Amino acid sequence: MAIRTIRTMGDDVLRKTCKEVTEITKRELTLIKDMAETMYEADGVGLAAPQVGILKRIFVIDIRDENGLMVFINPEILETSGSQTDDEGCLSIPGKTCPIERPNYVKVRAFNEKGQQFILEAEELLARAVLHENDHLNGVLYVDHAK
């Protein structure tokens, strides 16, 4: 495992759309481990592959609850509802936060690192994290949602 360099705002890779993962190989598994280690080292709650310069539809989240580390490969947002506004930050925009309105509930379908499909229903912080990281896969940063 290795700590990877987190790309920061202004880096073109953060504005690109990521490609779907067609096969989970040793390379993807190494990437996932490195992303988790990088996220923990930076004291973040989520990290998407483009934030470490890789244009693949993968992100990791750990909001420090009973779920622990969660891996999302090829996530698809199925449903959202409600509303919440809270300060949001990003490892790619260090030292800054901004109040962002997002849905309070999200239903997402994805694959884990073992290639098993799952559906997750999340609220509040976990919903915010899923939506934030999913945005990265489409070249969107949280500041794009600022009013």
C-alpha positions in Angstrom: 0.0 0.0 0.0 1.1 3.6 -0.6 0.0 7.1 0.1 -0.9 8.7 -3.2 -0.7 12.4 -4.1 -4.1 14.1 -3.8 -4.8 16.3 -6.8 -6.1 19.8 -5.9 -8.5 22.2 -7.5 -7.0 23.5 -10.8 -5.8 20.1 -11.8 -7.6 19.1 -15.1 -8.1 15.5 -14.0 -10.7 16.7 -11.4 -12.9 18.0 -14.2 -13.0 14.9 -16.3 -15.6 12.1 -16.4 -14.4 8.8 -15.2 -14.6 5.5 -17.1 -16.6 2.5 -15.9 -14.6 -0.3 -14.4 -15.1 -3.4 -16.6 -13.0 -5.8 -14.5 -11.7 -5.8 -10.9 -8.0 -6.8 -11.2 -5.1 -6.6 -8.9 -4.5 -3.1 -10.2 -7.9 -1.9 -9.0 -7.5 -3.7 -5.7 -4.1 -1.9 -5.1 -5.7 1.4 -6.1 -8.6 0.8 -3.6 -6.1 0.0 -0.8 -4.0 3.0 -1.6 -7.0 5.3 -1.8 -8.2 4.1 1.7 -4.7 4.6 3.1 -4.5 8.1 1.5 -7.9 9.1 2.8 -7.1 8.0 6.4 -3.7 9.7 6.3 -5.4 13.0 5.1 -8.1 12.6 7.8 -10.9 12.5 5.2 -14.2 10.7 5.1 -14.1 9.9 1.4 -11.8 9.8 -1.6 -12.6 9.3 -5.3 -10.1 7.8 -7.9 -9.8 11.1 -9.9 -8.6 12.8 -6.7 -5.4 10.6 -7.0 -5.3 11.0 -10.8 -7.1 7.9 -11.9 -10.1 8.3 -14.1 -12.0 5.2 -12.9 -15.5 5.1 -11.4 -14.3 4.1 -7.9 -14.6 5.8 -4.5 -14.1 4.9 -0.9 -15.9 6.2 2.2 -15.5 5.8 5.9 -17.6 8.2 8.1 -16.2 6.4 11.2 -19.4 4.5 12.1 -20.4 0.8 12.2 -20.1 0.5 8.4 -16.3 1.1 8.4 -14.6 1.4 5.1 -17.0 1.1 2.1 -15.9 0.7 -1.5 -18.1 1.8 -4.4 -17.2 0.7 -7.9 -19.4 1.9 -10.8 -21.9 3.6 -8.5 -25.3 4.5 -9.8 -27.6 6.9 -7.9 -31.1 5.4 -8.0 -33.0 7.8 -5.9 -32.7 10.9 -3.7 -35.0 12.8 -1.5 -35.2 15.4 1.2 -32.8 18.2 1.8 -29.9 19.1 4.1 -27.5 22.0 4.3 -24.2 21.7 6.0 -20.6 22.8 5.7 -18.8 20.7 3.2 -15.1 20.3 2.5 -12.9 18.3 0.2 -9.4 16.9 0.3 -8.9 18.4 -3.2 -9.7 21.9 -1.9 -7.7 21.9 1.4 -8.5 24.3 4.2 -11.9 25.5 2.7 -15.5 24.7 3.6 -18.8 26.0 2.3 -22.4 25.4 3.2 -23.9 23.1 0.5 -27.4 21.9 0.1 -27.8 18.2 -0.8 -30.5 15.6 -0.6 -30.8 14.1 2.9 -31.4 10.6 1.5 -29.7 8.6 -1.3 -30.2 5.1 -2.7 -27.1 3.9 -4.6 -26.3 0.7 -6.4 -22.6 -0.2 -6.8 -20.1 -3.1 -6.6 -17.7 -3.7 -3.8 -14.0 -4.7 -4.2 -15.1 -8.4 -4.4 -17.3 -7.7 -7.4 -20.5 -8.1 -5.4 -23.3 -5.8 -6.3 -25.1 -4.0 -3.4 -27.7 -1.4 -2.8 -27.1 1.1 0.0 -29.7 3.5 1.4 -28.1 6.4 3.3 -29.1 9.5 5.2 -27.4 12.6 6.5 -23.6 12.5 6.6 -23.3 9.2 4.7 -25.7 10.4 2.0 -23.7 13.6 1.7 -20.5 11.6 1.4 -21.9 9.3 -1.3 -23.2 12.2 -3.3 -20.0 14.2 -2.9 -17.7 11.4 -4.0 -20.1 10.4 -6.8 -19.8 14.0 -8.1 -16.1 13.6 -8.4 -16.6 10.7 -10.9 -18.4 13.2 -13.1 -15.9 16.0 -12.9 -18.0 18.0 -10.3 -16.6 19.6 -7.2 -18.7 20.6 -4.2 -18.0 24.3 -4.9 -20.0 23.9 -8.1 -23.1 23.5 -5.8 -22.4 26.7 -3.8 -25.0 29.4 -4.0 
